[in-house]
Amino acid sequence: YAPHNSSSDLNGFLEKVEHCNRGSEKVADFIPFVIEEQIVGYIHNEFTEYLRDFADIFNVSAPDRVGGYVTLNPMLEKPEDRTRAVADVIKILADKGIIPGIRNELYPVKPSFDAPVLFSLERAAAPYFGLKGYGIHMNGYVERDGEKFLWIGKRSLTKSTYPGMLDHLVAGGLPHGISCGENVVKECEEEAGISKVIAERAIAVGAVSYMDIDKHCFKRDVLFCYDLKLPEDFVPQNQDGEVESFKLIPVAQVANVHQTRIIWLLGSIQTPKEWRLLIRMLLSFSYLMLVRFC
């Protein structure tokens, strides 16, 4: 229940959680993407037809049967060779409009977080290969007269994903060759103008994972969560053009967005990813309590 508002309940939050994990009934439409005998992703049966046009790079084995899989040409032995070869394919598919929203940012391809990188792939293509992606999301808050307030950002209308929607103060994918802590500092500066000295005070508070299937895309992401207490007079300033505006909202009010539908906050609703982390934050701040009845 929500102790700061007796009229609130968990129903709206549970609906948000369900929306964050869609398409589990469609898992059978995907086959493993295998590198060095390790599953690194999952590719939709229909999407494999595009890869068949690049038989010198991709080997597609029986996609319509149990036991089917996709792998790379065994001649591509080194990670850098795989990266270059696959990048050429992604560019062609992007030019055809099959993979939109190219970011020119590489994601590491590996079976688990601590595993060696097998090659690197354009970030926009990651969901089409069902890679496990990683990112950092940070709640930035201030305290005034004993009450907590949360800084919320509105995503730029030019963003390829969730344009114009509400988001955390700071968030970003984890690129190849950078640690979570380093990424927090980088994204803090780019998205909110937070100095390195302040950004380094961010506290790691856990992780949220989800699985989302939408047509040919299979997202299996892990988001590392951070909280940062900001100076009371801090005002964020976006530096990279990815955030349109910011607004400071009482945390208790954020907890009831799902019921009151206060769309007027910034003109839109939260992204699915933001709901996951807001729920985590509201629990940690005791604005929500999960009670198990035995």
mmCIF file of C-alpha atoms in Angstrom:
data_model
loop_
_atom_site.group_PDB
_atom_site.id
_atom_site.type_symbol
_atom_site.label_atom_id
_atom_site.label_comp_id
_atom_site.label_asym_id
_atom_site.label_seq_id
_atom_site.Cartn_x
_atom_site.Cartn_y
_atom_site.Cartn_z
ATOM 1 C CA TYR A 1 0.000 0.000 0.000
ATOM 2 C CA ALA A 2 1.000 3.644 -0.217
ATOM 3 C CA PRO A 3 1.308 5.050 3.324
ATOM 4 C CA HIS A 4 1.306 8.689 2.155
ATOM 5 C CA ASN A 5 -2.077 8.328 0.449
ATOM 6 C CA SER A 6 -4.586 5.841 1.826
ATOM 7 C CA SER A 7 -6.692 6.038 -1.347
ATOM 8 C CA SER A 8 -3.849 4.659 -3.427
ATOM 9 C CA ASP A 9 -3.161 0.971 -4.036
ATOM 10 C CA LEU A 10 -0.788 -1.186 -6.015
ATOM 11 C CA ASN A 11 -3.105 -2.009 -8.911
ATOM 12 C CA GLY A 12 -1.788 0.706 -11.183
ATOM 13 C CA PHE A 13 1.805 -0.221 -10.425
ATOM 14 C CA LEU A 14 1.198 -3.898 -11.121
ATOM 15 C CA GLU A 15 -0.274 -2.942 -14.493
ATOM 16 C CA LYS A 16 2.892 -0.970 -15.253
ATOM 17 C CA VAL A 17 5.078 -3.935 -14.311
ATOM 18 C CA GLU A 18 3.065 -6.204 -16.602
ATOM 19 C CA HIS A 19 3.456 -3.688 -19.438
ATOM 20 C CA CYS A 20 7.220 -3.805 -18.947
ATOM 21 C CA ASN A 21 7.334 -7.535 -19.703
ATOM 22 C CA ARG A 22 5.450 -8.207 -22.923
ATOM 23 C CA GLY A 23 5.382 -10.985 -25.454
ATOM 24 C CA SER A 24 6.520 -14.016 -23.467
ATOM 25 C CA GLU A 25 4.082 -16.098 -25.498
ATOM 26 C CA LYS A 26 6.105 -15.266 -28.628
ATOM 27 C CA VAL A 27 9.469 -16.570 -27.428
ATOM 28 C CA ALA A 28 9.084 -19.656 -29.620
ATOM 29 C CA ASP A 29 9.272 -17.390 -32.703
ATOM 30 C CA PHE A 30 12.945 -16.695 -31.940
ATOM 31 C CA ILE A 31 16.002 -18.894 -32.400
ATOM 32 C CA PRO A 32 19.375 -18.613 -30.630
ATOM 33 C CA PHE A 33 22.168 -16.401 -31.924
ATOM 34 C CA VAL A 34 25.319 -18.383 -31.139
ATOM 35 C CA ILE A 35 28.946 -17.214 -31.069
ATOM 36 C CA GLU A 36 31.762 -19.561 -30.038
ATOM 37 C CA GLU A 37 29.157 -22.108 -28.891
ATOM 38 C CA GLN A 38 27.608 -19.558 -26.506
ATOM 39 C CA ILE A 39 24.111 -18.106 -26.836
ATOM 40 C CA VAL A 40 24.429 -14.326 -26.981
ATOM 41 C CA GLY A 41 20.966 -13.443 -28.278
ATOM 42 C CA TYR A 42 17.764 -14.501 -30.006
ATOM 43 C CA ILE A 43 16.636 -13.648 -33.552
ATOM 44 C CA HIS A 44 13.093 -13.760 -34.921
ATOM 45 C CA ASN A 45 12.476 -16.439 -37.549
ATOM 46 C CA GLU A 46 11.257 -13.842 -40.057
ATOM 47 C CA PHE A 47 14.243 -11.558 -39.469
ATOM 48 C CA THR A 48 16.617 -14.401 -40.358
ATOM 49 C CA GLU A 49 15.400 -14.055 -43.956
ATOM 50 C CA TYR A 50 17.222 -10.714 -44.173
ATOM 51 C CA LEU A 51 20.399 -12.350 -42.881
ATOM 52 C CA ARG A 52 20.248 -15.094 -45.507
ATOM 53 C CA ASP A 53 21.195 -12.443 -48.080
ATOM 54 C CA PHE A 54 24.604 -12.250 -46.381
ATOM 55 C CA ALA A 55 25.619 -15.904 -46.465
ATOM 56 C CA ASP A 56 29.304 -14.979 -46.369
ATOM 57 C CA ILE A 57 28.763 -13.509 -42.888
ATOM 58 C CA PHE A 58 25.764 -15.267 -41.325
ATOM 59 C CA ASN A 59 25.045 -18.983 -41.176
ATOM 60 C CA VAL A 60 21.327 -19.622 -40.653
ATOM 61 C CA SER A 61 20.518 -23.194 -39.657
ATOM 62 C CA ALA A 62 16.905 -24.486 -39.895
ATOM 63 C CA PRO A 63 15.146 -21.398 -38.451
ATOM 64 C CA ASP A 64 11.712 -23.027 -38.768
ATOM 65 C CA ARG A 65 12.636 -26.124 -36.774
ATOM 66 C CA VAL A 66 13.461 -26.966 -33.182
ATOM 67 C CA GLY A 67 17.215 -26.723 -32.814
ATOM 68 C CA GLY A 68 17.607 -23.953 -35.385
ATOM 69 C CA TYR A 69 20.127 -21.201 -34.735
ATOM 70 C CA VAL A 70 22.121 -18.362 -36.298
ATOM 71 C CA THR A 71 25.872 -17.979 -36.078
ATOM 72 C CA LEU A 72 28.669 -16.149 -37.889
ATOM 73 C CA ASN A 73 30.979 -17.460 -40.562
ATOM 74 C CA PRO A 74 33.710 -19.424 -38.711
ATOM 75 C CA MET A 75 36.299 -17.562 -40.788
ATOM 76 C CA LEU A 76 35.463 -14.503 -38.676
ATOM 77 C CA GLU A 77 37.609 -15.607 -35.756
ATOM 78 C CA LYS A 78 38.592 -12.292 -34.153
ATOM 79 C CA PRO A 79 36.169 -9.902 -32.402
ATOM 80 C CA GLU A 80 37.305 -6.975 -34.556
ATOM 81 C CA ASP A 81 36.702 -8.964 -37.757
ATOM 82 C CA ARG A 82 33.187 -9.852 -36.610
ATOM 83 C CA THR A 83 32.498 -6.247 -35.653
ATOM 84 C CA ARG A 84 33.480 -4.928 -39.076
ATOM 85 C CA ALA A 85 31.631 -7.630 -41.013
ATOM 86 C CA VAL A 86 28.384 -7.293 -39.084
ATOM 87 C CA ALA A 87 28.599 -3.483 -39.217
ATOM 88 C CA ASP A 88 28.537 -3.656 -43.019
ATOM 89 C CA VAL A 89 25.337 -5.710 -42.860
ATOM 90 C CA ILE A 90 23.703 -3.364 -40.357
ATOM 91 C CA LYS A 91 24.459 -0.368 -42.573
ATOM 92 C CA ILE A 92 22.760 -2.016 -45.548
ATOM 93 C CA LEU A 93 19.716 -2.986 -43.473
ATOM 94 C CA ALA A 94 19.568 0.527 -42.026
ATOM 95 C CA ASP A 95 19.697 2.089 -45.499
ATOM 96 C CA LYS A 96 16.732 -0.103 -46.454
ATOM 97 C CA GLY A 97 14.792 1.066 -43.389
ATOM 98 C CA ILE A 98 14.787 -2.401 -41.830
ATOM 99 C CA ILE A 99 16.761 -1.253 -38.770
ATOM 100 C CA PRO A 100 15.872 2.387 -37.948
ATOM 101 C CA GLY A 101 17.392 4.870 -35.519
ATOM 102 C CA ILE A 102 21.102 4.200 -36.055
ATOM 103 C CA ARG A 103 23.084 5.792 -33.182
ATOM 104 C CA ASN A 104 26.689 5.053 -34.221
ATOM 105 C CA GLU A 105 27.216 3.630 -30.750
ATOM 106 C CA LEU A 106 28.576 0.136 -30.190
ATOM 107 C CA TYR A 107 27.212 -2.385 -27.714
ATOM 108 C CA PRO A 108 29.361 -5.306 -26.522
ATOM 109 C CA VAL A 109 28.120 -8.753 -27.549
ATOM 110 C CA LYS A 110 28.676 -11.287 -24.771
ATOM 111 C CA PRO A 111 26.677 -14.024 -23.029
ATOM 112 C CA SER A 112 26.823 -12.364 -19.593
ATOM 113 C CA PHE A 113 27.938 -9.111 -17.998
ATOM 114 C CA ASP A 114 31.398 -10.282 -16.911
ATOM 115 C CA ALA A 115 32.106 -12.470 -19.952
ATOM 116 C CA PRO A 116 34.687 -11.515 -22.604
ATOM 117 C CA VAL A 117 33.384 -9.414 -25.500
ATOM 118 C CA LEU A 118 32.912 -11.570 -28.612
ATOM 119 C CA PHE A 119 32.326 -8.580 -30.904
ATOM 120 C CA SER A 120 30.533 -5.222 -30.891
ATOM 121 C CA LEU A 121 27.235 -4.307 -32.529
ATOM 122 C CA GLU A 122 25.441 -1.063 -33.387
ATOM 123 C CA ARG A 123 23.161 -0.198 -30.467
ATOM 124 C CA ALA A 124 20.047 0.266 -32.623
ATOM 125 C CA ALA A 125 20.466 -3.275 -33.956
ATOM 126 C CA ALA A 126 20.787 -4.923 -30.540
ATOM 127 C CA PRO A 127 17.045 -5.699 -30.107
ATOM 128 C CA TYR A 128 16.917 -7.348 -33.548
ATOM 129 C CA PHE A 129 19.594 -9.769 -32.390
ATOM 130 C CA GLY A 130 18.059 -10.206 -28.937
ATOM 131 C CA LEU A 131 21.217 -9.169 -27.134
ATOM 132 C CA LYS A 132 21.266 -8.696 -23.387
ATOM 133 C CA GLY A 133 21.721 -4.959 -23.046
ATOM 134 C CA TYR A 134 22.877 -2.991 -20.030
ATOM 135 C CA GLY A 135 22.260 0.571 -18.970
ATOM 136 C CA ILE A 136 22.316 2.987 -16.057
ATOM 137 C CA HIS A 137 19.289 4.918 -14.772
ATOM 138 C CA MET A 138 19.563 7.504 -12.037
ATOM 139 C CA ASN A 139 16.970 9.205 -9.877
ATOM 140 C CA GLY A 140 18.050 12.711 -8.950
ATOM 141 C CA TYR A 141 16.266 14.140 -5.924
ATOM 142 C CA VAL A 142 16.437 16.995 -3.440
ATOM 143 C CA GLU A 143 15.138 17.372 0.112
ATOM 144 C CA ARG A 144 13.308 20.479 1.276
ATOM 145 C CA ASP A 145 11.778 20.824 4.741
ATOM 146 C CA GLY A 146 11.854 17.085 5.247
ATOM 147 C CA GLU A 147 10.118 16.279 1.944
ATOM 148 C CA LYS A 148 11.730 14.619 -1.075
ATOM 149 C CA PHE A 149 11.335 16.029 -4.588
ATOM 150 C CA LEU A 150 12.259 14.205 -7.785
ATOM 151 C CA TRP A 151 13.698 15.809 -10.911
ATOM 152 C CA ILE A 152 11.928 14.428 -14.005
ATOM 153 C CA GLY A 153 13.099 14.997 -17.570
ATOM 154 C CA LYS A 154 11.026 15.181 -20.744
ATOM 155 C CA ARG A 155 12.702 13.403 -23.646
ATOM 156 C CA SER A 156 13.393 15.381 -26.798
ATOM 157 C CA LEU A 157 10.805 15.065 -29.549
ATOM 158 C CA THR A 158 13.639 14.106 -31.899
ATOM 159 C CA LYS A 159 14.540 10.958 -29.933
ATOM 160 C CA SER A 160 14.084 7.751 -31.927
ATOM 161 C CA THR A 161 12.628 5.974 -28.878
ATOM 162 C CA TYR A 162 9.863 7.319 -26.633
ATOM 163 C CA PRO A 163 10.039 10.921 -27.946
ATOM 164 C CA GLY A 164 8.418 13.511 -25.703
ATOM 165 C CA MET A 165 7.869 11.112 -22.809
ATOM 166 C CA LEU A 166 8.882 11.504 -19.188
ATOM 167 C CA ASP A 167 12.136 9.940 -18.076
ATOM 168 C CA HIS A 168 14.639 9.817 -15.260
ATOM 169 C CA LEU A 169 16.899 12.776 -14.712
ATOM 170 C CA VAL A 170 19.799 10.725 -16.088
ATOM 171 C CA ALA A 171 19.770 7.488 -18.088
ATOM 172 C CA GLY A 172 21.830 5.855 -20.785
ATOM 173 C CA GLY A 173 22.922 2.594 -22.323
ATOM 174 C CA LEU A 174 26.237 1.110 -21.264
ATOM 175 C CA PRO A 175 28.600 1.340 -24.259
ATOM 176 C CA HIS A 176 31.567 -0.899 -24.924
ATOM 177 C CA GLY A 177 34.688 -0.123 -22.875
ATOM 178 C CA ILE A 178 33.191 1.976 -20.073
ATOM 179 C CA SER A 179 32.264 1.064 -16.491
ATOM 180 C CA CYS A 180 28.894 1.742 -14.864
ATOM 181 C CA GLY A 181 30.389 4.403 -12.601
ATOM 182 C CA GLU A 182 32.112 6.143 -15.494
ATOM 183 C CA ASN A 183 28.894 6.035 -17.480
ATOM 184 C CA VAL A 184 26.951 7.654 -14.644
ATOM 185 C CA VAL A 185 29.421 10.554 -14.584
ATOM 186 C CA LYS A 186 29.326 10.884 -18.386
ATOM 187 C CA GLU A 187 25.531 10.822 -18.633
ATOM 188 C CA CYS A 188 25.132 13.193 -15.674
ATOM 189 C CA GLU A 189 27.177 15.822 -17.500
ATOM 190 C CA GLU A 190 25.553 15.274 -20.906
ATOM 191 C CA GLU A 191 21.928 15.025 -19.853
ATOM 192 C CA ALA A 192 21.666 17.280 -16.809
ATOM 193 C CA GLY A 193 24.848 19.351 -16.512
ATOM 194 C CA ILE A 194 25.792 17.670 -13.231
ATOM 195 C CA SER A 195 29.454 18.134 -12.360
ATOM 196 C CA LYS A 196 31.796 15.179 -11.896
ATOM 197 C CA VAL A 197 32.243 16.024 -8.210
ATOM 198 C CA ILE A 198 28.503 15.736 -7.563
ATOM 199 C CA ALA A 199 27.900 12.825 -9.951
ATOM 200 C CA GLU A 200 30.456 10.677 -8.155
ATOM 201 C CA ARG A 201 28.213 10.791 -5.069
ATOM 202 C CA ALA A 202 25.561 8.689 -6.830
ATOM 203 C CA ILE A 203 24.755 5.541 -4.873
ATOM 204 C CA ALA A 204 24.232 2.186 -6.577
ATOM 205 C CA VAL A 205 20.964 0.806 -5.209
ATOM 206 C CA GLY A 206 20.293 -2.322 -7.273
ATOM 207 C CA ALA A 207 19.278 -3.475 -10.720
ATOM 208 C CA VAL A 208 16.065 -4.040 -12.650
ATOM 209 C CA SER A 209 15.741 -6.530 -15.497
ATOM 210 C CA TYR A 210 12.962 -7.063 -18.017
ATOM 211 C CA MET A 211 12.035 -8.936 -21.175
ATOM 212 C CA ASP A 212 10.066 -7.239 -23.934
ATOM 213 C CA ILE A 213 9.140 -8.659 -27.348
ATOM 214 C CA ASP A 214 7.756 -6.330 -30.008
ATOM 215 C CA LYS A 215 7.525 -7.770 -33.530
ATOM 216 C CA HIS A 216 11.115 -8.663 -34.559
ATOM 217 C CA CYS A 217 12.694 -7.023 -31.503
ATOM 218 C CA PHE A 218 13.587 -8.923 -28.336
ATOM 219 C CA LYS A 219 14.853 -6.700 -25.523
ATOM 220 C CA ARG A 220 16.493 -8.452 -22.560
ATOM 221 C CA ASP A 221 17.887 -5.523 -20.636
ATOM 222 C CA VAL A 222 19.416 -5.033 -17.214
ATOM 223 C CA LEU A 223 19.285 -1.507 -15.798
ATOM 224 C CA PHE A 224 21.692 -0.606 -13.002
ATOM 225 C CA CYS A 225 19.904 1.775 -10.635
ATOM 226 C CA TYR A 226 21.402 4.791 -8.906
ATOM 227 C CA ASP A 227 20.072 7.468 -6.577
ATOM 228 C CA LEU A 228 21.721 10.872 -6.240
ATOM 229 C CA LYS A 229 20.840 13.460 -3.626
ATOM 230 C CA LEU A 230 21.372 16.847 -5.261
ATOM 231 C CA PRO A 231 21.966 20.281 -3.716
ATOM 232 C CA GLU A 232 18.687 21.940 -2.803
ATOM 233 C CA ASP A 233 19.261 24.793 -5.266
ATOM 234 C CA PHE A 234 20.413 22.581 -8.158
ATOM 235 C CA VAL A 235 18.673 23.115 -11.517
ATOM 236 C CA PRO A 236 19.499 20.653 -14.339
ATOM 237 C CA GLN A 237 20.702 21.946 -17.702
ATOM 238 C CA ASN A 238 20.724 19.554 -20.657
ATOM 239 C CA GLN A 239 23.933 19.558 -22.713
ATOM 240 C CA ASP A 240 23.362 17.039 -25.527
ATOM 241 C CA GLY A 241 19.936 17.983 -26.914
ATOM 242 C CA GLU A 242 18.301 14.733 -25.783
ATOM 243 C CA VAL A 243 16.149 16.314 -23.054
ATOM 244 C CA GLU A 244 13.562 18.987 -23.815
ATOM 245 C CA SER A 245 12.818 20.191 -20.274
ATOM 246 C CA PHE A 246 12.852 19.318 -16.582
ATOM 247 C CA LYS A 247 10.375 19.583 -13.742
ATOM 248 C CA LEU A 248 10.723 19.107 -9.986
ATOM 249 C CA ILE A 249 7.912 16.991 -8.524
ATOM 250 C CA PRO A 250 7.167 15.849 -4.954
ATOM 251 C CA VAL A 251 7.915 12.131 -4.702
ATOM 252 C CA ALA A 252 4.531 11.558 -3.043
ATOM 253 C CA GLN A 253 2.897 13.028 -6.147
ATOM 254 C CA VAL A 254 4.922 10.788 -8.448
ATOM 255 C CA ALA A 255 3.641 7.783 -6.491
ATOM 256 C CA ASN A 256 0.097 8.590 -7.556
ATOM 257 C CA VAL A 257 0.654 9.389 -11.234
ATOM 258 C CA HIS A 258 -0.693 5.965 -12.172
ATOM 259 C CA GLN A 259 -4.084 6.819 -10.619
ATOM 260 C CA THR A 260 -4.524 10.552 -11.096
ATOM 261 C CA ARG A 261 -3.018 10.498 -14.599
ATOM 262 C CA ILE A 262 -1.395 13.903 -14.126
ATOM 263 C CA ILE A 263 -0.382 14.086 -17.768
ATOM 264 C CA TRP A 264 -0.043 17.851 -17.444
ATOM 265 C CA LEU A 265 3.233 17.402 -15.557
ATOM 266 C CA LEU A 266 5.163 17.651 -18.787
ATOM 267 C CA GLY A 267 2.586 16.817 -21.415
ATOM 268 C CA SER A 268 3.083 13.062 -21.638
ATOM 269 C CA ILE A 269 3.436 9.818 -19.700
ATOM 270 C CA GLN A 270 6.406 7.918 -18.377
ATOM 271 C CA THR A 271 8.389 5.483 -20.466
ATOM 272 C CA PRO A 272 8.020 1.806 -19.478
ATOM 273 C CA LYS A 273 11.620 1.766 -18.272
ATOM 274 C CA GLU A 274 11.051 4.737 -15.986
ATOM 275 C CA TRP A 275 8.125 3.041 -14.274
ATOM 276 C CA ARG A 276 10.298 0.065 -13.375
ATOM 277 C CA LEU A 277 12.843 2.231 -11.611
ATOM 278 C CA LEU A 278 10.321 4.621 -10.071
ATOM 279 C CA ILE A 279 8.628 1.673 -8.393
ATOM 280 C CA ARG A 280 12.014 0.565 -7.058
ATOM 281 C CA MET A 281 12.707 4.061 -5.733
ATOM 282 C CA LEU A 282 9.259 4.464 -4.158
ATOM 283 C CA LEU A 283 9.760 1.188 -2.328
ATOM 284 C CA SER A 284 13.175 2.231 -1.027
ATOM 285 C CA PHE A 285 11.835 5.604 0.137
ATOM 286 C CA SER A 286 8.843 3.863 1.834
ATOM 287 C CA TYR A 287 6.293 5.640 -0.341
ATOM 288 C CA LEU A 288 5.108 2.145 -1.247
ATOM 289 C CA MET A 289 5.111 -0.950 0.913
ATOM 290 C CA LEU A 290 4.629 -4.459 -0.418
ATOM 291 C CA VAL A 291 2.809 -6.582 2.128
ATOM 292 C CA ARG A 292 2.664 -10.352 1.776
ATOM 293 C CA PHE A 293 -0.369 -11.948 3.369
ATOM 294 C CA CYS A 294 0.163 -15.597 4.424
#
